[in-house]
Amino acid sequence: MKKNRILTTQRITRDAMLAAVCAVLGFIALDLGNVKVTFESLPVLLAGFMFGPIDGMLVGGVGTLVYQLLRYGISATTFLWMLPYIMCGLVVGLAAMKKANRTDPKRILLIIILVEIMILIVNTGVIYIDSKIYGYYSAVYVFGSLAIRIVICIIKSVVFGLVMPVLLKGLKAVNHIERNTDKAGQKR
């Protein structure tokens, strides 16, 4: 069998598990109107850092799609609500492709801060578009909570930036053990 197939069972399973975690974290978020405290970007960040932009995009897209469908159903803006997390997986995956600084905690923190700010900006745009389409637009509703959302974004970024190097180190060790186990099984 070919080892370098694009879609392997292991890859599909790994991405599906991370997407499921993303969906669950979306559900257990603290949701106060247009202020949402959520950790659903964490599995997307992990997928992007560990496995690259395609896996990051898949985890972000599928995880958010499942959450959106189960919580709100399908609407004209469903894809727009998925977009921030798809972009998150893409940007983190592309940034992590440079292996030289892949595990540098300062670089990881910087990437996470920039990506969380990107998510904040895109989500604000989606709130604006959604409110215009569905007729509930109010400048106070769309932009009035921006200050608190920025504070939440900064706190999340710092927490994720401090936790991510530890998570990546642990997951890379597990991934290394699995690869060695697979190689030993194939030699027999």
PDB file of C-alpha atoms in Angstrom:
ATOM      1  CA  MET A   1       0.000   0.000   0.000  1.00  0.00           C
ATOM      2  CA  LYS A   2       1.067   3.571  -0.606  1.00  0.00           C
ATOM      3  CA  LYS A   3       2.117   5.414   2.540  1.00  0.00           C
ATOM      4  CA  ASN A   4       1.651   8.925   1.177  1.00  0.00           C
ATOM      5  CA  ARG A   5      -1.980   8.821   0.108  1.00  0.00           C
ATOM      6  CA  ILE A   6      -3.790  12.102   0.582  1.00  0.00           C
ATOM      7  CA  LEU A   7      -6.693  10.640   2.552  1.00  0.00           C
ATOM      8  CA  THR A   8      -5.657   7.934   4.934  1.00  0.00           C
ATOM      9  CA  THR A   9      -7.893   6.395   7.534  1.00  0.00           C
ATOM     10  CA  GLN A  10      -5.668   7.774  10.278  1.00  0.00           C
ATOM     11  CA  ARG A  11      -5.824  11.310   8.861  1.00  0.00           C
ATOM     12  CA  ILE A  12      -9.615  11.233   8.392  1.00  0.00           C
ATOM     13  CA  THR A  13     -10.088   9.876  11.919  1.00  0.00           C
ATOM     14  CA  ARG A  14      -7.761  12.457  13.468  1.00  0.00           C
ATOM     15  CA  ASP A  15      -9.414  15.365  11.642  1.00  0.00           C
ATOM     16  CA  ALA A  16     -12.902  14.067  12.458  1.00  0.00           C
ATOM     17  CA  MET A  17     -12.061  13.836  16.165  1.00  0.00           C
ATOM     18  CA  LEU A  18     -10.670  17.371  16.215  1.00  0.00           C
ATOM     19  CA  ALA A  19     -13.704  18.648  14.263  1.00  0.00           C
ATOM     20  CA  ALA A  20     -16.000  16.970  16.795  1.00  0.00           C
ATOM     21  CA  VAL A  21     -14.113  18.664  19.639  1.00  0.00           C
ATOM     22  CA  CYS A  22     -14.490  21.979  17.787  1.00  0.00           C
ATOM     23  CA  ALA A  23     -18.266  21.459  17.504  1.00  0.00           C
ATOM     24  CA  VAL A  24     -18.604  20.503  21.170  1.00  0.00           C
ATOM     25  CA  LEU A  25     -16.556  23.495  22.302  1.00  0.00           C
ATOM     26  CA  GLY A  26     -18.854  25.698  20.216  1.00  0.00           C
ATOM     27  CA  PHE A  27     -21.836  24.282  22.100  1.00  0.00           C
ATOM     28  CA  ILE A  28     -20.416  24.762  25.582  1.00  0.00           C
ATOM     29  CA  ALA A  29     -19.502  28.391  24.910  1.00  0.00           C
ATOM     30  CA  LEU A  30     -20.761  31.215  27.057  1.00  0.00           C
ATOM     31  CA  ASP A  31     -23.120  32.886  24.576  1.00  0.00           C
ATOM     32  CA  LEU A  32     -24.393  36.365  25.473  1.00  0.00           C
ATOM     33  CA  GLY A  33     -25.918  37.755  22.261  1.00  0.00           C
ATOM     34  CA  ASN A  34     -23.053  38.908  20.085  1.00  0.00           C
ATOM     35  CA  VAL A  35     -20.469  38.256  22.813  1.00  0.00           C
ATOM     36  CA  LYS A  36     -19.392  34.640  22.795  1.00  0.00           C
ATOM     37  CA  VAL A  37     -16.656  33.188  24.973  1.00  0.00           C
ATOM     38  CA  THR A  38     -15.610  30.006  23.222  1.00  0.00           C
ATOM     39  CA  PHE A  39     -12.629  27.731  22.888  1.00  0.00           C
ATOM     40  CA  GLU A  40     -13.700  26.207  19.557  1.00  0.00           C
ATOM     41  CA  SER A  41     -10.605  27.575  17.837  1.00  0.00           C
ATOM     42  CA  LEU A  42      -8.309  25.405  20.005  1.00  0.00           C
ATOM     43  CA  PRO A  43      -8.691  22.168  17.965  1.00  0.00           C
ATOM     44  CA  VAL A  44      -8.394  24.213  14.767  1.00  0.00           C
ATOM     45  CA  LEU A  45      -5.144  25.716  16.029  1.00  0.00           C
ATOM     46  CA  LEU A  46      -3.875  22.249  16.981  1.00  0.00           C
ATOM     47  CA  ALA A  47      -4.709  20.843  13.547  1.00  0.00           C
ATOM     48  CA  GLY A  48      -3.039  23.763  11.785  1.00  0.00           C
ATOM     49  CA  PHE A  49       0.129  23.628  13.886  1.00  0.00           C
ATOM     50  CA  MET A  50       0.441  19.831  13.865  1.00  0.00           C
ATOM     51  CA  PHE A  51      -0.798  18.797  10.436  1.00  0.00           C
ATOM     52  CA  GLY A  52      -0.827  21.827   8.149  1.00  0.00           C
ATOM     53  CA  PRO A  53      -3.247  24.124   6.361  1.00  0.00           C
ATOM     54  CA  ILE A  54      -5.506  21.525   4.699  1.00  0.00           C
ATOM     55  CA  ASP A  55      -6.175  19.686   7.950  1.00  0.00           C
ATOM     56  CA  GLY A  56      -6.605  22.990   9.795  1.00  0.00           C
ATOM     57  CA  MET A  57      -9.169  24.161   7.253  1.00  0.00           C
ATOM     58  CA  LEU A  58     -11.009  20.831   7.347  1.00  0.00           C
ATOM     59  CA  VAL A  59     -11.197  20.788  11.142  1.00  0.00           C
ATOM     60  CA  GLY A  60     -12.345  24.426  11.254  1.00  0.00           C
ATOM     61  CA  GLY A  61     -14.844  24.013   8.436  1.00  0.00           C
ATOM     62  CA  VAL A  62     -16.375  20.683   9.431  1.00  0.00           C
ATOM     63  CA  GLY A  63     -16.377  21.428  13.165  1.00  0.00           C
ATOM     64  CA  THR A  64     -18.080  24.780  12.716  1.00  0.00           C
ATOM     65  CA  LEU A  65     -20.491  23.381  10.111  1.00  0.00           C
ATOM     66  CA  VAL A  66     -21.638  20.659  12.516  1.00  0.00           C
ATOM     67  CA  TYR A  67     -22.069  23.221  15.290  1.00  0.00           C
ATOM     68  CA  GLN A  68     -23.954  25.642  13.006  1.00  0.00           C
ATOM     69  CA  LEU A  69     -26.275  22.953  11.637  1.00  0.00           C
ATOM     70  CA  LEU A  70     -27.116  21.505  15.042  1.00  0.00           C
ATOM     71  CA  ARG A  71     -27.577  24.868  16.764  1.00  0.00           C
ATOM     72  CA  TYR A  72     -29.070  27.102  14.062  1.00  0.00           C
ATOM     73  CA  GLY A  73     -29.803  24.959  11.010  1.00  0.00           C
ATOM     74  CA  ILE A  74     -28.934  26.037   7.496  1.00  0.00           C
ATOM     75  CA  SER A  75     -29.254  29.694   6.555  1.00  0.00           C
ATOM     76  CA  ALA A  76     -27.992  32.187   4.008  1.00  0.00           C
ATOM     77  CA  THR A  77     -25.076  33.016   6.307  1.00  0.00           C
ATOM     78  CA  THR A  78     -24.043  29.553   7.493  1.00  0.00           C
ATOM     79  CA  PHE A  79     -20.890  29.569   5.377  1.00  0.00           C
ATOM     80  CA  LEU A  80     -19.994  33.041   6.613  1.00  0.00           C
ATOM     81  CA  TRP A  81     -20.083  31.814  10.220  1.00  0.00           C
ATOM     82  CA  MET A  82     -17.740  28.963   9.220  1.00  0.00           C
ATOM     83  CA  LEU A  83     -15.296  31.269   7.431  1.00  0.00           C
ATOM     84  CA  PRO A  84     -13.341  32.585  10.476  1.00  0.00           C
ATOM     85  CA  TYR A  85     -12.392  29.065  11.563  1.00  0.00           C
ATOM     86  CA  ILE A  86     -11.594  27.890   8.046  1.00  0.00           C
ATOM     87  CA  MET A  87      -9.302  30.910   7.710  1.00  0.00           C
ATOM     88  CA  CYS A  88      -7.816  30.173  11.144  1.00  0.00           C
ATOM     89  CA  GLY A  89      -6.834  26.640  10.110  1.00  0.00           C
ATOM     90  CA  LEU A  90      -5.386  27.887   6.817  1.00  0.00           C
ATOM     91  CA  VAL A  91      -3.319  30.725   8.293  1.00  0.00           C
ATOM     92  CA  VAL A  92      -1.965  28.693  11.219  1.00  0.00           C
ATOM     93  CA  GLY A  93      -1.172  25.759   8.941  1.00  0.00           C
ATOM     94  CA  LEU A  94       0.702  27.987   6.495  1.00  0.00           C
ATOM     95  CA  ALA A  95       2.582  29.745   9.309  1.00  0.00           C
ATOM     96  CA  ALA A  96       3.560  26.397  10.836  1.00  0.00           C
ATOM     97  CA  MET A  97       4.946  25.028   7.573  1.00  0.00           C
ATOM     98  CA  LYS A  98       8.295  26.652   8.281  1.00  0.00           C
ATOM     99  CA  LYS A  99       9.785  23.909  10.422  1.00  0.00           C
ATOM    100  CA  ALA A 100      12.732  25.981  11.658  1.00  0.00           C
ATOM    101  CA  ASN A 101      10.638  27.944  14.193  1.00  0.00           C
ATOM    102  CA  ARG A 102       7.674  25.575  14.483  1.00  0.00           C
ATOM    103  CA  THR A 103       8.119  24.987  18.219  1.00  0.00           C
ATOM    104  CA  ASP A 104       9.289  28.458  19.261  1.00  0.00           C
ATOM    105  CA  PRO A 105       6.864  29.550  22.021  1.00  0.00           C
ATOM    106  CA  LYS A 106       7.182  33.249  21.116  1.00  0.00           C
ATOM    107  CA  ARG A 107       6.380  32.540  17.472  1.00  0.00           C
ATOM    108  CA  ILE A 108       3.453  30.318  18.454  1.00  0.00           C
ATOM    109  CA  LEU A 109       2.101  33.073  20.727  1.00  0.00           C
ATOM    110  CA  LEU A 110       2.445  35.677  17.958  1.00  0.00           C
ATOM    111  CA  ILE A 111       0.675  33.439  15.422  1.00  0.00           C
ATOM    112  CA  ILE A 112      -2.165  32.744  17.847  1.00  0.00           C
ATOM    113  CA  ILE A 113      -2.601  36.428  18.720  1.00  0.00           C
ATOM    114  CA  LEU A 114      -2.737  37.388  15.040  1.00  0.00           C
ATOM    115  CA  VAL A 115      -5.163  34.579  14.187  1.00  0.00           C
ATOM    116  CA  GLU A 116      -7.487  35.321  17.109  1.00  0.00           C
ATOM    117  CA  ILE A 117      -7.555  38.995  16.045  1.00  0.00           C
ATOM    118  CA  MET A 118      -8.374  37.834  12.506  1.00  0.00           C
ATOM    119  CA  ILE A 119     -11.238  35.688  13.881  1.00  0.00           C
ATOM    120  CA  LEU A 120     -12.529  38.705  15.840  1.00  0.00           C
ATOM    121  CA  ILE A 121     -12.462  40.950  12.763  1.00  0.00           C
ATOM    122  CA  VAL A 122     -14.090  38.387  10.463  1.00  0.00           C
ATOM    123  CA  ASN A 123     -16.743  37.520  13.071  1.00  0.00           C
ATOM    124  CA  THR A 124     -17.551  41.217  13.458  1.00  0.00           C
ATOM    125  CA  GLY A 125     -17.973  41.433   9.689  1.00  0.00           C
ATOM    126  CA  VAL A 126     -20.213  38.368   9.721  1.00  0.00           C
ATOM    127  CA  ILE A 127     -22.346  39.840  12.518  1.00  0.00           C
ATOM    128  CA  TYR A 128     -22.714  42.970  10.393  1.00  0.00           C
ATOM    129  CA  ILE A 129     -23.667  41.047   7.221  1.00  0.00           C
ATOM    130  CA  ASP A 130     -25.994  38.687   9.110  1.00  0.00           C
ATOM    131  CA  SER A 131     -27.730  41.627  10.807  1.00  0.00           C
ATOM    132  CA  LYS A 132     -28.223  43.402   7.475  1.00  0.00           C
ATOM    133  CA  ILE A 133     -29.591  40.279   5.754  1.00  0.00           C
ATOM    134  CA  TYR A 134     -31.983  39.384   8.574  1.00  0.00           C
ATOM    135  CA  GLY A 135     -32.986  42.946   9.464  1.00  0.00           C
ATOM    136  CA  TYR A 136     -31.731  43.295  13.022  1.00  0.00           C
ATOM    137  CA  TYR A 137     -28.894  45.736  12.311  1.00  0.00           C
ATOM    138  CA  SER A 138     -28.021  48.249  14.985  1.00  0.00           C
ATOM    139  CA  ALA A 139     -24.611  49.893  15.278  1.00  0.00           C
ATOM    140  CA  VAL A 140     -24.816  49.365  19.039  1.00  0.00           C
ATOM    141  CA  TYR A 141     -25.518  45.637  18.581  1.00  0.00           C
ATOM    142  CA  VAL A 142     -22.780  45.092  15.994  1.00  0.00           C
ATOM    143  CA  PHE A 143     -20.047  47.374  17.355  1.00  0.00           C
ATOM    144  CA  GLY A 144     -21.135  48.220  20.927  1.00  0.00           C
ATOM    145  CA  SER A 145     -19.604  45.105  22.437  1.00  0.00           C
ATOM    146  CA  LEU A 146     -16.363  45.364  20.461  1.00  0.00           C
ATOM    147  CA  ALA A 147     -14.304  46.505  23.475  1.00  0.00           C
ATOM    148  CA  ILE A 148     -15.307  43.472  25.581  1.00  0.00           C
ATOM    149  CA  ARG A 149     -14.795  41.178  22.590  1.00  0.00           C
ATOM    150  CA  ILE A 150     -11.266  42.570  22.134  1.00  0.00           C
ATOM    151  CA  VAL A 151     -10.472  41.928  25.811  1.00  0.00           C
ATOM    152  CA  ILE A 152     -11.775  38.350  25.499  1.00  0.00           C
ATOM    153  CA  CYS A 153      -9.719  37.914  22.308  1.00  0.00           C
ATOM    154  CA  ILE A 154      -6.522  39.065  24.040  1.00  0.00           C
ATOM    155  CA  ILE A 155      -7.082  36.867  27.103  1.00  0.00           C
ATOM    156  CA  LYS A 156      -7.845  33.822  24.924  1.00  0.00           C
ATOM    157  CA  SER A 157      -4.785  34.497  22.781  1.00  0.00           C
ATOM    158  CA  VAL A 158      -2.458  34.653  25.765  1.00  0.00           C
ATOM    159  CA  VAL A 159      -3.944  31.528  27.368  1.00  0.00           C
ATOM    160  CA  PHE A 160      -3.837  29.570  24.085  1.00  0.00           C
ATOM    161  CA  GLY A 161      -0.331  30.885  23.389  1.00  0.00           C
ATOM    162  CA  LEU A 162       0.920  29.631  26.750  1.00  0.00           C
ATOM    163  CA  VAL A 163      -0.846  26.269  26.552  1.00  0.00           C
ATOM    164  CA  MET A 164      -0.187  25.481  22.877  1.00  0.00           C
ATOM    165  CA  PRO A 165       3.575  24.719  23.110  1.00  0.00           C
ATOM    166  CA  VAL A 166       2.862  22.209  25.883  1.00  0.00           C
ATOM    167  CA  LEU A 167       0.010  20.598  23.926  1.00  0.00           C
ATOM    168  CA  LEU A 168       2.079  20.444  20.734  1.00  0.00           C
ATOM    169  CA  LYS A 169       5.009  18.844  22.557  1.00  0.00           C
ATOM    170  CA  GLY A 170       2.757  16.198  24.094  1.00  0.00           C
ATOM    171  CA  LEU A 171       0.911  15.474  20.860  1.00  0.00           C
ATOM    172  CA  LYS A 172       4.145  15.258  18.868  1.00  0.00           C
ATOM    173  CA  ALA A 173       5.467  12.706  21.357  1.00  0.00           C
ATOM    174  CA  VAL A 174       2.282  10.630  20.968  1.00  0.00           C
ATOM    175  CA  ASN A 175       2.459  10.972  17.175  1.00  0.00           C
ATOM    176  CA  HIS A 176       6.101   9.841  17.236  1.00  0.00           C
ATOM    177  CA  ILE A 177       5.222   6.767  19.326  1.00  0.00           C
ATOM    178  CA  GLU A 178       2.376   5.884  16.926  1.00  0.00           C
ATOM    179  CA  ARG A 179       4.668   6.170  13.902  1.00  0.00           C
ATOM    180  CA  ASN A 180       7.286   3.933  15.500  1.00  0.00           C
ATOM    181  CA  THR A 181       4.588   1.405  16.423  1.00  0.00           C
ATOM    182  CA  ASP A 182       3.279   1.458  12.822  1.00  0.00           C
ATOM    183  CA  LYS A 183       6.796   0.953  11.432  1.00  0.00           C
ATOM    184  CA  ALA A 184       7.442  -1.962  13.775  1.00  0.00           C
ATOM    185  CA  GLY A 185       4.157  -3.590  12.728  1.00  0.00           C
ATOM    186  CA  GLN A 186       4.964  -3.173   9.027  1.00  0.00           C
ATOM    187  CA  LYS A 187       8.394  -4.825   9.354  1.00  0.00           C
ATOM    188  CA  ARG A 188       6.910  -8.114  10.500  1.00  0.00           C
TER     189      ARG A 188
END
